[in-house]
mmCIF file of C-alpha atoms and ligand atoms in Angstrom:
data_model
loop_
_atom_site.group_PDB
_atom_site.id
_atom_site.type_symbol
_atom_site.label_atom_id
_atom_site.label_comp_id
_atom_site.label_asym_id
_atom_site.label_seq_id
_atom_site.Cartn_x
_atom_site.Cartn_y
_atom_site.Cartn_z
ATOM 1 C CA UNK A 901 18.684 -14.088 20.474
ATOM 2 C CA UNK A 902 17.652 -13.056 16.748
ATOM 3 C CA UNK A 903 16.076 -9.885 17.093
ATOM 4 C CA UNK A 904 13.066 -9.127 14.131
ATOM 5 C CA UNK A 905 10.638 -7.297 15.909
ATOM 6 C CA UNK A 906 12.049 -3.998 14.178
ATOM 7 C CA UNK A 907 15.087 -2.070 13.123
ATOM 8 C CA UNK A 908 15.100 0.039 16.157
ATOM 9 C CA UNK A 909 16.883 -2.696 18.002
ATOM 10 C CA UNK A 910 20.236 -2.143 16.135
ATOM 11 C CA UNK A 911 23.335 -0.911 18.294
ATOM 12 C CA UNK A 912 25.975 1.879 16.863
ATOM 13 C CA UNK A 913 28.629 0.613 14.716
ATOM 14 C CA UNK A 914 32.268 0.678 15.559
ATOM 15 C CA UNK A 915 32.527 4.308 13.989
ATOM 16 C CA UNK A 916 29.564 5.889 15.060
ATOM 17 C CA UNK A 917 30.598 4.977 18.763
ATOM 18 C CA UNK A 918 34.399 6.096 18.285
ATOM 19 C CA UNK A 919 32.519 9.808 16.535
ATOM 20 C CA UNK A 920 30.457 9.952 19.723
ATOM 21 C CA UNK A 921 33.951 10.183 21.927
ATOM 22 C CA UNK A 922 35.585 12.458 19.269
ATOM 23 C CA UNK A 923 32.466 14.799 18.419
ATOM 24 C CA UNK A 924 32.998 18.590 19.081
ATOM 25 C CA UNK A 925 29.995 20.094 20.577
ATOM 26 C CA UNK A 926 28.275 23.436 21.984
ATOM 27 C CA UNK A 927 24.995 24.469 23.021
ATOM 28 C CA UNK A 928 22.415 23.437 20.221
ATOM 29 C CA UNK A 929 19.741 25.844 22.089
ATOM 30 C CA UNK A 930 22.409 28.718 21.021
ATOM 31 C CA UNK A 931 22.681 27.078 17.470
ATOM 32 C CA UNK A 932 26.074 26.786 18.265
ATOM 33 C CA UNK A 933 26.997 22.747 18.129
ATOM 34 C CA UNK A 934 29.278 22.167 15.490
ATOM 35 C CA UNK A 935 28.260 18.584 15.147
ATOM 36 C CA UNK A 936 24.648 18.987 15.011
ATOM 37 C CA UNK A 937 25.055 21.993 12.392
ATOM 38 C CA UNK A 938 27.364 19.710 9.966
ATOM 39 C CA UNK A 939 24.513 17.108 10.172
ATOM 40 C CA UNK A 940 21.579 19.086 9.439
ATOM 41 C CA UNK A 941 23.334 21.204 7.070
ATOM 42 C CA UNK A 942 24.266 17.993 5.273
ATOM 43 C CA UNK A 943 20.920 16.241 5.717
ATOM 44 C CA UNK A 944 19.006 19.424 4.280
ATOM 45 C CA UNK A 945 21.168 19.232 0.918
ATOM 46 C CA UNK A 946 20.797 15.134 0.583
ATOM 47 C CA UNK A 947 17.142 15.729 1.559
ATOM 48 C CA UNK A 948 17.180 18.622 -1.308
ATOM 49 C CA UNK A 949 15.538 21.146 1.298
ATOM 50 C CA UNK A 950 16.393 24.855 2.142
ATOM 51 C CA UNK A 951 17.006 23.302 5.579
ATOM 52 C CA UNK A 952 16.971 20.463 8.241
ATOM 53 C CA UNK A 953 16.413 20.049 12.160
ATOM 54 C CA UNK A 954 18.108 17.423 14.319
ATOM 55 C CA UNK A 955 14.779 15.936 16.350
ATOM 56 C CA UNK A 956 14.804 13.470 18.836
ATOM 57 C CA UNK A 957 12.477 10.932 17.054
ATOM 58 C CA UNK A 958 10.362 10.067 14.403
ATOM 59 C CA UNK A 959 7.788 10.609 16.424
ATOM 60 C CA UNK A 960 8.976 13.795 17.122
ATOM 61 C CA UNK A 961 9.308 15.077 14.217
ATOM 62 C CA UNK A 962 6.136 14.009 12.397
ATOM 63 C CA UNK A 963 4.549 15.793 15.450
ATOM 64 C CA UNK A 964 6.382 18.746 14.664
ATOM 65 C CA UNK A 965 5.546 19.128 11.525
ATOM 66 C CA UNK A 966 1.996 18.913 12.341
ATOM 67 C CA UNK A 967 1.760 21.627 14.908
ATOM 68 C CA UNK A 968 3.760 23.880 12.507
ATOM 69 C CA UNK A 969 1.366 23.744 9.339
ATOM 70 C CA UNK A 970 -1.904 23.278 11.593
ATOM 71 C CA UNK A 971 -3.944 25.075 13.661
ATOM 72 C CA UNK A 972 -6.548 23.739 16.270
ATOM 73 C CA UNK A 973 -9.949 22.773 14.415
ATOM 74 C CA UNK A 974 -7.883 21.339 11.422
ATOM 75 C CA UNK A 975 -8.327 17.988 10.044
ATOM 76 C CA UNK A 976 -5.184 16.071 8.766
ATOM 77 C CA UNK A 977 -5.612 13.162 5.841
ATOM 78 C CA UNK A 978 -3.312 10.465 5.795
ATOM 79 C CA UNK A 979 -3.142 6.811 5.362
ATOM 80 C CA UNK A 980 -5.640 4.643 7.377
ATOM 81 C CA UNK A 981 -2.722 1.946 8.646
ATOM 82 C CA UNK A 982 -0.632 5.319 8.594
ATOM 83 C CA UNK A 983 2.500 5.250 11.584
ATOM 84 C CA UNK A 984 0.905 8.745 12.199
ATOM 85 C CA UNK A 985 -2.641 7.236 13.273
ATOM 86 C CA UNK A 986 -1.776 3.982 14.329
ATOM 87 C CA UNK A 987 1.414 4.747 17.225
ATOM 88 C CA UNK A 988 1.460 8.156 17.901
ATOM 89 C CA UNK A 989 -0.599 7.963 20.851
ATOM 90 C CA UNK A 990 -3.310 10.123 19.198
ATOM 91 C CA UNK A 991 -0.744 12.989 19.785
ATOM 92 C CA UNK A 992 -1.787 14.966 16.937
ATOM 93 C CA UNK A 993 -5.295 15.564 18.570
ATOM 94 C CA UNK A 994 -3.923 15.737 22.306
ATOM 95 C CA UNK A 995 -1.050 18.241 20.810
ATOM 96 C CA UNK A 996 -1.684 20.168 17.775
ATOM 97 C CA UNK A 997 -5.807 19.976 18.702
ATOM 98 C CA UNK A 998 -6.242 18.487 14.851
ATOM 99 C CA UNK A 999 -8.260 15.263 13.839
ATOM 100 C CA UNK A 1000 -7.284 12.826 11.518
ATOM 101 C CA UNK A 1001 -9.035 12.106 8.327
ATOM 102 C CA UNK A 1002 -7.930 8.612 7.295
ATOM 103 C CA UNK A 1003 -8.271 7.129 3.826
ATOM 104 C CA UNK A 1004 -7.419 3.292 2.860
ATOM 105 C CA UNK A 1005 -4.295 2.911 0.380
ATOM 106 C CA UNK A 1006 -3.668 -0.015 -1.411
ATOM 107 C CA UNK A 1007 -0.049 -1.019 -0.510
ATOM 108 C CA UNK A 1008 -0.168 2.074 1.301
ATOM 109 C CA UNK A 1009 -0.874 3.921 -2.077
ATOM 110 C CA UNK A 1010 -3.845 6.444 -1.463
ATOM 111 C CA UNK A 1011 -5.619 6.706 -4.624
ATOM 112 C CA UNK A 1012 -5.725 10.277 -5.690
ATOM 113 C CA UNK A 1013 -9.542 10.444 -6.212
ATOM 114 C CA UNK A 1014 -10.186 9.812 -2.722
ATOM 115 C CA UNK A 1015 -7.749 12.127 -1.300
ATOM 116 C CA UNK A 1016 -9.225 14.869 -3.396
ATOM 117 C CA UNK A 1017 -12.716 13.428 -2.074
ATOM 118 C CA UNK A 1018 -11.627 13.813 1.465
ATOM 119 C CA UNK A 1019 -10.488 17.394 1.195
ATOM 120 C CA UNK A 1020 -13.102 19.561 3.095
ATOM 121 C CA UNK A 1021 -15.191 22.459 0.966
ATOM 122 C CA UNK A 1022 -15.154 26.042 2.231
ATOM 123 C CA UNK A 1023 -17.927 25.344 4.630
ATOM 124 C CA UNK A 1024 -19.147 26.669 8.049
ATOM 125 C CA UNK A 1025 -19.544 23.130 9.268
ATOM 126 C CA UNK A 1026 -16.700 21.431 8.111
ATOM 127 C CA UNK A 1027 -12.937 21.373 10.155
ATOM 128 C CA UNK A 1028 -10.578 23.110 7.363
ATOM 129 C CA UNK A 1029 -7.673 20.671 5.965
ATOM 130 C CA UNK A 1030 -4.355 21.660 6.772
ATOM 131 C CA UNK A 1031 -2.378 18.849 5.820
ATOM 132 C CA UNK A 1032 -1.974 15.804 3.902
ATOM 133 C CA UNK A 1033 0.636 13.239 5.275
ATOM 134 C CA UNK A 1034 2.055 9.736 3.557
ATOM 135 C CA UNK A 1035 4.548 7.592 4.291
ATOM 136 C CA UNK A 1036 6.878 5.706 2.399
ATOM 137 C CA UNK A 1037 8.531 3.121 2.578
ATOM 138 C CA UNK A 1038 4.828 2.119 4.993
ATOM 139 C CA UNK A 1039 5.541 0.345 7.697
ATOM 140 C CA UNK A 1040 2.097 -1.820 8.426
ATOM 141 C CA UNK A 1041 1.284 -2.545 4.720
ATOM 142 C CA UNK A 1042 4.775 -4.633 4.952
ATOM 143 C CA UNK A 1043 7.555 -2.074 4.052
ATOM 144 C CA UNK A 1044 6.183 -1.477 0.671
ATOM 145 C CA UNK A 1045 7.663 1.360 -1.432
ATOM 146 C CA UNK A 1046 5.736 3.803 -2.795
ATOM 147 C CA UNK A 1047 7.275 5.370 -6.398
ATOM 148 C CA UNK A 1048 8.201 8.822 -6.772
ATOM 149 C CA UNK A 1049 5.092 9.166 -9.106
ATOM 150 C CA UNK A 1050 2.853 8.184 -7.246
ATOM 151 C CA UNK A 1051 3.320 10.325 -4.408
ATOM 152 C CA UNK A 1052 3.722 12.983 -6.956
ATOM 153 C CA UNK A 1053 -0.197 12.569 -7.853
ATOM 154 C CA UNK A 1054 -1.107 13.275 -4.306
ATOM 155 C CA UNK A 1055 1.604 16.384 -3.452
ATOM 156 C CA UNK A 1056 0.066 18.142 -7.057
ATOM 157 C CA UNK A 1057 -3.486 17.721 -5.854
ATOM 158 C CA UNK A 1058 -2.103 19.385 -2.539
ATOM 159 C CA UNK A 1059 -0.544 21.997 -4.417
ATOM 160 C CA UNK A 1060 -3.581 22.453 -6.631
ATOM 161 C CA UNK A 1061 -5.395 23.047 -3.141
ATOM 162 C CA UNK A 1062 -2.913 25.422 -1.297
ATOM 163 C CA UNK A 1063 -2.488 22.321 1.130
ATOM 164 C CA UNK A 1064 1.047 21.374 2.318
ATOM 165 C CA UNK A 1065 2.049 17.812 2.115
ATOM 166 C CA UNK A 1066 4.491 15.694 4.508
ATOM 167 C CA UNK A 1067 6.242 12.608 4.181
ATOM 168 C CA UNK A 1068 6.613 10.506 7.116
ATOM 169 C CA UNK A 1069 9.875 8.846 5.746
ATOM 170 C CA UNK A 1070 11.092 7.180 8.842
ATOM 171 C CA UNK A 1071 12.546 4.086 5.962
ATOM 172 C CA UNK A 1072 13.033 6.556 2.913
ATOM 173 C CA UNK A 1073 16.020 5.493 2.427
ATOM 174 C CA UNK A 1074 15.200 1.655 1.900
ATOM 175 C CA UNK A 1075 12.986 3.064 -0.744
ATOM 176 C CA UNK A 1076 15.070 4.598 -2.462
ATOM 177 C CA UNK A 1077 17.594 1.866 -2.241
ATOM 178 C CA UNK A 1078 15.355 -0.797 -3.384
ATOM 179 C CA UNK A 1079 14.372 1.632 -6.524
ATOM 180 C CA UNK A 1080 17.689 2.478 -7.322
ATOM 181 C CA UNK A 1081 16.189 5.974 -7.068
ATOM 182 C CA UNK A 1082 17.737 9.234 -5.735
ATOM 183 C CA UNK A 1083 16.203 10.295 -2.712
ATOM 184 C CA UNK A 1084 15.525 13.295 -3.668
ATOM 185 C CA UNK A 1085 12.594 12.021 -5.822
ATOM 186 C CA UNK A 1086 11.210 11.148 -3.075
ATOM 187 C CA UNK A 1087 11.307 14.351 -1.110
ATOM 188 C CA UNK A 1088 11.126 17.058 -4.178
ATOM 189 C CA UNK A 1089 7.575 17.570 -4.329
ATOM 190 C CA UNK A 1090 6.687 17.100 -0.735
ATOM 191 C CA UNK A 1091 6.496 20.734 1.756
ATOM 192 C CA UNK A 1092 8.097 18.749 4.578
ATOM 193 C CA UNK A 1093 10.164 15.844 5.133
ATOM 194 C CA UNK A 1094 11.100 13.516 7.983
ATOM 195 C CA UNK A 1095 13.530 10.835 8.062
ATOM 196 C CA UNK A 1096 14.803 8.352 10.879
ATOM 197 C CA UNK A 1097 18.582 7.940 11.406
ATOM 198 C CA UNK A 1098 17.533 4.537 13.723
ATOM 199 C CA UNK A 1099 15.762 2.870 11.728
ATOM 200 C CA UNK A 1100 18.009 0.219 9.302
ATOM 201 C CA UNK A 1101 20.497 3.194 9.522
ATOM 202 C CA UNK A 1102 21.865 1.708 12.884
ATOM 203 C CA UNK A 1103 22.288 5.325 15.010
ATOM 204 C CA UNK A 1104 21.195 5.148 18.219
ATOM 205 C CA UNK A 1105 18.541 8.139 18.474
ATOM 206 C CA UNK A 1106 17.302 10.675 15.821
ATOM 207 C CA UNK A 1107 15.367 11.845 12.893
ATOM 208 C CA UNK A 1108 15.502 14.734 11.004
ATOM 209 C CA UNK A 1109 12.645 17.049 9.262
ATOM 210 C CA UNK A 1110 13.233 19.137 6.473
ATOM 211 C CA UNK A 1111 11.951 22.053 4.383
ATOM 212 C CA UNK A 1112 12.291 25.722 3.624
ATOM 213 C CA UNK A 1113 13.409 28.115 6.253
ATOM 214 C CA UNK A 1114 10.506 29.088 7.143
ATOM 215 C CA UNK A 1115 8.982 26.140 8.678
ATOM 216 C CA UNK A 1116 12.557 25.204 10.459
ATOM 217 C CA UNK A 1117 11.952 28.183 12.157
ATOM 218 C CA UNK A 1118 8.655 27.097 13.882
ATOM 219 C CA UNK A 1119 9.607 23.396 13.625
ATOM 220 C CA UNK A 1120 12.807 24.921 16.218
ATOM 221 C CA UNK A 1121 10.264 26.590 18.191
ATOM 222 C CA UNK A 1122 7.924 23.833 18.591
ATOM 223 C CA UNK A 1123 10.507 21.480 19.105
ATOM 224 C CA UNK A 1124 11.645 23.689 21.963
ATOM 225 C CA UNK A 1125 8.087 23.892 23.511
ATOM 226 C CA UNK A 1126 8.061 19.877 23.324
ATOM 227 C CA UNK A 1127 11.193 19.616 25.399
ATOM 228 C CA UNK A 1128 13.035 18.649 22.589
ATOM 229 C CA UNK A 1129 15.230 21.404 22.525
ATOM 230 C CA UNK A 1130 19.087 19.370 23.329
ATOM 231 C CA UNK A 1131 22.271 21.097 24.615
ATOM 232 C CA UNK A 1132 25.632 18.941 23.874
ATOM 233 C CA UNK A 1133 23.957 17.043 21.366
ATOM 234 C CA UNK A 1134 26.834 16.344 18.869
ATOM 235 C CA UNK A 1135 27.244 13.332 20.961
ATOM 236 C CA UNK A 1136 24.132 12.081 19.427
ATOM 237 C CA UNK A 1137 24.380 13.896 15.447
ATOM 238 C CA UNK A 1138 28.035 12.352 15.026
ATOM 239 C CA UNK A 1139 26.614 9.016 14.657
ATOM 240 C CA UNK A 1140 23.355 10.105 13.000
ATOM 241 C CA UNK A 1141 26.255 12.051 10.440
ATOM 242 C CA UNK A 1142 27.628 8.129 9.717
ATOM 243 C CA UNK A 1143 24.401 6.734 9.372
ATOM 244 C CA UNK A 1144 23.583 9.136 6.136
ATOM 245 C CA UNK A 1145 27.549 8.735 5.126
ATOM 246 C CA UNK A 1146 28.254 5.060 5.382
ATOM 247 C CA UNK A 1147 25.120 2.914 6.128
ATOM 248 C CA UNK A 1148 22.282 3.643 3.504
ATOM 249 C CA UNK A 1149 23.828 1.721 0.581
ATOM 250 C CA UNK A 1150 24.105 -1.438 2.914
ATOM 251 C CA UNK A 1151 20.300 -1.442 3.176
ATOM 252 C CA UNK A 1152 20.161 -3.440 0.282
ATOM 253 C CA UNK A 1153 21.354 -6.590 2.341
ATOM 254 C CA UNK A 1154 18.624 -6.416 4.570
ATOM 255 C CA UNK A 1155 16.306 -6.399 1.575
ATOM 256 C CA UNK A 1156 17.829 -9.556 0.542
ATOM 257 C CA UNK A 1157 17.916 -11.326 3.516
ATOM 258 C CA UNK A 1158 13.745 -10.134 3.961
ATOM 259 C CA UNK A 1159 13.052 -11.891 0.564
ATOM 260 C CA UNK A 1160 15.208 -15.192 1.676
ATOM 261 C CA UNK A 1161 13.467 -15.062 4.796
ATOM 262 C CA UNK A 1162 9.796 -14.590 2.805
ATOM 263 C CA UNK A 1163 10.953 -17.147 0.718
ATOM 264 C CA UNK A 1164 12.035 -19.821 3.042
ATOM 265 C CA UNK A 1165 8.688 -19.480 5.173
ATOM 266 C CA UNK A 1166 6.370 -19.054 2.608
ATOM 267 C CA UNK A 1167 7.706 -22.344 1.969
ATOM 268 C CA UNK A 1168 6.804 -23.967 5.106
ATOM 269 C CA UNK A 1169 3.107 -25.941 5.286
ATOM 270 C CA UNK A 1170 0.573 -23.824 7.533
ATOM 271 C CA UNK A 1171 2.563 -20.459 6.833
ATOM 272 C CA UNK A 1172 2.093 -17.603 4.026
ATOM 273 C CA UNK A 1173 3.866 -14.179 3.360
ATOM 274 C CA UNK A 1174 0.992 -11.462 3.463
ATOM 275 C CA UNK A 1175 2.519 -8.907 1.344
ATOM 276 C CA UNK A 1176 5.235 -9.310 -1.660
ATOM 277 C CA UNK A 1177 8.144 -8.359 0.270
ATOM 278 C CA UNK A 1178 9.866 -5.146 -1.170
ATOM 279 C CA UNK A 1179 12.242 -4.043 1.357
ATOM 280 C CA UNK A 1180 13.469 -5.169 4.793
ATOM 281 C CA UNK A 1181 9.379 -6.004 6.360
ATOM 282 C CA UNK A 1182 7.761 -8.957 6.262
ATOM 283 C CA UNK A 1183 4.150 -9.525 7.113
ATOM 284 C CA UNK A 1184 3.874 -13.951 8.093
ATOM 285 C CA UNK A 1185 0.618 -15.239 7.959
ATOM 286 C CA UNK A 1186 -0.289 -17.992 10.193
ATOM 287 C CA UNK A 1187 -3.937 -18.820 9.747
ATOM 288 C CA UNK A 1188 -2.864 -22.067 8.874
ATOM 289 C CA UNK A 1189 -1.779 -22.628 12.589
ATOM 290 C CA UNK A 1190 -4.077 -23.827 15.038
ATOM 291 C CA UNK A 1191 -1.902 -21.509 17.820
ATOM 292 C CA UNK A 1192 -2.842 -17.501 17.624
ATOM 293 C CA UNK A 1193 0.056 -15.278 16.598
ATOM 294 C CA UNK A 1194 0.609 -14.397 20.367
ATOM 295 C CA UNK A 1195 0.811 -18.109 21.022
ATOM 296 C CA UNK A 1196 3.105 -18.232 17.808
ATOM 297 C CA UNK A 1197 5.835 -15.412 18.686
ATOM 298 C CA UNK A 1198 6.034 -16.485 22.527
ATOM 299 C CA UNK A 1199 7.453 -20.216 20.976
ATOM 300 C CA UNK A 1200 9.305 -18.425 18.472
ATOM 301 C CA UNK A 1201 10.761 -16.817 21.632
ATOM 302 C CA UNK A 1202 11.745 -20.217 23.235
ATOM 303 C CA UNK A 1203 13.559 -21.129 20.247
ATOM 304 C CA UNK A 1204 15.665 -17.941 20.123
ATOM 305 C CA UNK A 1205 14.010 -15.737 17.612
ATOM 306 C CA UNK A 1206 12.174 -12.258 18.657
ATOM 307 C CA UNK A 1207 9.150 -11.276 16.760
ATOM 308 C CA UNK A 1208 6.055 -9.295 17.245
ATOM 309 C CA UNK A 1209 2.858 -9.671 16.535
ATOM 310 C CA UNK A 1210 0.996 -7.683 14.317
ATOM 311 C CA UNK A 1211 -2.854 -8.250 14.627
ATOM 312 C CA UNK A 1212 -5.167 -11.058 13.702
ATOM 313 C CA UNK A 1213 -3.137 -14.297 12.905
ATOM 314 C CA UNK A 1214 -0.253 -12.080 11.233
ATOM 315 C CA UNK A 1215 3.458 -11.515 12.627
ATOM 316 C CA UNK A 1216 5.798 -9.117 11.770
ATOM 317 C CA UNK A 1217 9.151 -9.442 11.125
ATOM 318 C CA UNK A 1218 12.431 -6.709 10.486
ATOM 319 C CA UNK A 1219 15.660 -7.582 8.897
ATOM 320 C CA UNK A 1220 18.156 -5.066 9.981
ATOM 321 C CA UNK A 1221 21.818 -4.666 9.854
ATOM 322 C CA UNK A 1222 22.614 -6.570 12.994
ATOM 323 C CA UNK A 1223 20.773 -10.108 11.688
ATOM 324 C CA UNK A 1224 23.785 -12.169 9.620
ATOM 325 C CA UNK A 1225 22.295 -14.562 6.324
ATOM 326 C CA UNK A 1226 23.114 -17.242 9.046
ATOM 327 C CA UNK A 1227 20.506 -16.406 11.577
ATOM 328 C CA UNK A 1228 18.173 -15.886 8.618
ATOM 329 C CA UNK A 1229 18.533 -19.776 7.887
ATOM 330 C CA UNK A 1230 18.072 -19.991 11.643
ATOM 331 C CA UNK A 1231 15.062 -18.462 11.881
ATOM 332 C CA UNK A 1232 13.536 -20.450 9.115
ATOM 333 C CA UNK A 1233 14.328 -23.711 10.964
ATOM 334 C CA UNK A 1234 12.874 -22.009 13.986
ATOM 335 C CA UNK A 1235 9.477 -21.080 12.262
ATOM 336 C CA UNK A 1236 9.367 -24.713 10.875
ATOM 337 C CA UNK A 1237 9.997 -26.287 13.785
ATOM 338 C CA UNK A 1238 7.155 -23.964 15.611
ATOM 339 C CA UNK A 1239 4.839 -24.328 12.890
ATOM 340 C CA UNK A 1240 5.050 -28.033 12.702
ATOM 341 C CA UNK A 1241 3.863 -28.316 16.136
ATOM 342 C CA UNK A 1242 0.715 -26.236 15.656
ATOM 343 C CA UNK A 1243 -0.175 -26.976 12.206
ATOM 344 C CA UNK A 1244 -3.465 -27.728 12.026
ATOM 345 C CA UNK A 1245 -4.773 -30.826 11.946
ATOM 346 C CA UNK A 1246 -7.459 -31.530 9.747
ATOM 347 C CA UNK A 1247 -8.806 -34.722 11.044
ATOM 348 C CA UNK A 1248 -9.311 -33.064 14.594
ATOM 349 C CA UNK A 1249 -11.312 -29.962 12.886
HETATM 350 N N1 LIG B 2474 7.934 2.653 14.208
HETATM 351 C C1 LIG B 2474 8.241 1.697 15.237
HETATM 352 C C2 LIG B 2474 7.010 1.423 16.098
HETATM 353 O O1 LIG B 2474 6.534 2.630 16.589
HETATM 354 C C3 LIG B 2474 5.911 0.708 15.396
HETATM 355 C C4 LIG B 2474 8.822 0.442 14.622
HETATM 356 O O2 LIG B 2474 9.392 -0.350 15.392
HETATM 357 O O3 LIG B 2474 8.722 0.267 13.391
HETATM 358 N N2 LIG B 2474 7.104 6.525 11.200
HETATM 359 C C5 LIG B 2474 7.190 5.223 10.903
HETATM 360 C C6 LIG B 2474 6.723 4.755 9.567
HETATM 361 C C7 LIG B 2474 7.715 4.307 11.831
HETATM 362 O O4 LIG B 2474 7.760 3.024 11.520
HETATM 363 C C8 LIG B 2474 8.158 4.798 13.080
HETATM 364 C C9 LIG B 2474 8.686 3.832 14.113
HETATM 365 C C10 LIG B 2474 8.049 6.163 13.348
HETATM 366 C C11 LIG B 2474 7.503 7.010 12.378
HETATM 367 C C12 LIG B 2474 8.409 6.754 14.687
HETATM 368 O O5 LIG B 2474 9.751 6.730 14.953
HETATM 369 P P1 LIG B 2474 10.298 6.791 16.471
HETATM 370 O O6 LIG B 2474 10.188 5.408 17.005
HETATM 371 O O7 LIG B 2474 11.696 7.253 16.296
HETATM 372 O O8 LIG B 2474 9.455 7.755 17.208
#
């Protein structure tokens, strides 16, 4: 099977499984696992933080940072096809007792005129704001990247309104990548950070969230109230430790096999690509088809290549490191072959 329905699916390299056996570990409760230490303390310097938590997912740790800069009654902007609104299971509002404000982005880009609009006055009737969330590289407006700049617009209007700002940067690092940009330009002006070690980075389970002391403090509580608080987990930073050594550079394969993939079905009659791709997501149109994109990704199935569906007559597919340039070409034949069975047929109507 080709596997595109995301870059969870990858398994641990050779390396991070071989850490796993060799890691040294303690109590991370007690603060007191070597492993989990070396990783945070290492993430919190690439990150350019004060300091860094070990979570247990992105999830996790976007909810995290929500209950530590919130309180009950506060309203939280972010993106409208945000990861935040769209998969957390409302968790924000069943955890953190917050609502979401969303407002539409272009690419994922919120323009910085209605963020500012969609900041509540000092009011008796109006929820305060507590936070203001993007994400980057965004994950349903096709893995575009959003520059340094112009998430610098938004964290300066949060600044200018005492409002902290978090980036939900579970593919930061394909970003920065793609950009050729440090990652720290991506997390400088931003109060908290949180980035996925299993996502394109090929560790099994992670993420980590980063900021100033302070908030690590309550983001440790928190996480301990969620259950998330792990004993012997070096077994699970050593790998998470290899994926920020040895496996961010490499994204830049899966970027190119995403634009031969684009490029080789946007090629194919009844087919488009919804979204220029910039990094490792691609958003296939099939409105051409006469088959719905259910319909679509079950025969993809049969002919050996795992997809998902993304909503109305669009699919959405993942290059990761565990799809070869060979099962790219693959998976173009397959889509052709699928396609040319449903294509639709004028003279029928
Ligand atoms: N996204 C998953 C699904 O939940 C959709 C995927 O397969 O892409 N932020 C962003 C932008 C994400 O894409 C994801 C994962 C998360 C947060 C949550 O990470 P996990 O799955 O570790 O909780």
């Amino acid at each position: 099977m080709i596997d595109l329905r995301s870059d969870t699916v990858t398994k641990p390299t050779e390396a991070m499984r071989a850490a796993m056996v060799d890691a040294v570990v303690g109590d991370d409760v007690y603060e007191d696992d070597p492993t989990v230490n070396d990783l945070e303390e290492y993430a919190a310097e690439l990150l350019g933080k004060e300091a860094a938590l070990f979570v247990t997912s992105g999830t996790q740790g976007n909810q995290i940072a929500v209950l530590a800069h919130c309180q009950p009654g506060n309203e939280v902007i972010m993106e409208a096809e945000s990861h935040i609104f769209h998969y957390e299971g409302a968790a924000i509002a069943a955890f953190a007792g917050v609502q979401p404000r969303t407002v539409y982005g272009v690419r994922g880009v919120m323009d910085v005129a209605d963020v500012e609009e969609a900041i509540r006055p000092d009011d008796i009737h109006a929820p305060e704001t507590g936070l203001i969330c993007m994400e980057n590289t965004h994950n349903r407006h096709g893995g575009t990247i959003i520059t340094p700049e112009e998430m610098r617009n938004v964290t300066d209007l949060g600044s200018r309104y005492q409002i902290p700002t978090h980036l939900d940067g579970a593919r930061l690092f394909h970003a920065s990548v793609a950009l050729g940009e440090p990652i720290k330009n991506f997390t400088e002006s931003f109060t908290t950070v949180q980035v996925c070690l299993s996502k394109g980075l090929g560790a099994p389970v992670g993420s980590i969230i980063a900021g100033d002391q302070t908030f690590i403090k309550s983001a440790r509580k928190w996480r301990k109230r969620l259950g998330g608080g792990m004993r012997q987990a070096g077994v699970i930073a050593a790998p998470g430790k290899i994926a920020l050594t040895d496996m961010i550079d490499r994204l830049e394969n899966d970027h190119t096999n995403a634009k031969r993939l684009a490029e080789g079905i946007g090629n194919i009659p009844g087919m488009g690509i919804h979204t220029p791709v910039e990094t490792n997501i691609i958003l296939v149109e099939t409105d051409g088809l006469q088959c719905t994109e259910k319909e679509f990704t079950q025969r993809l199935y049969s002919e050996g290549v795992l997809a998902n569906p993304y909503g109305k007559n669009i699919i959405h597919l993942v290059t990761h490191k565990d799809v070869t340039s060979t099962q790219i070409e693959a998976t173009i034949t397959a889509v052709e072959r699928v396609a040319k069975d449903n294509i639709h047929d004028e003279r029928k109507g």
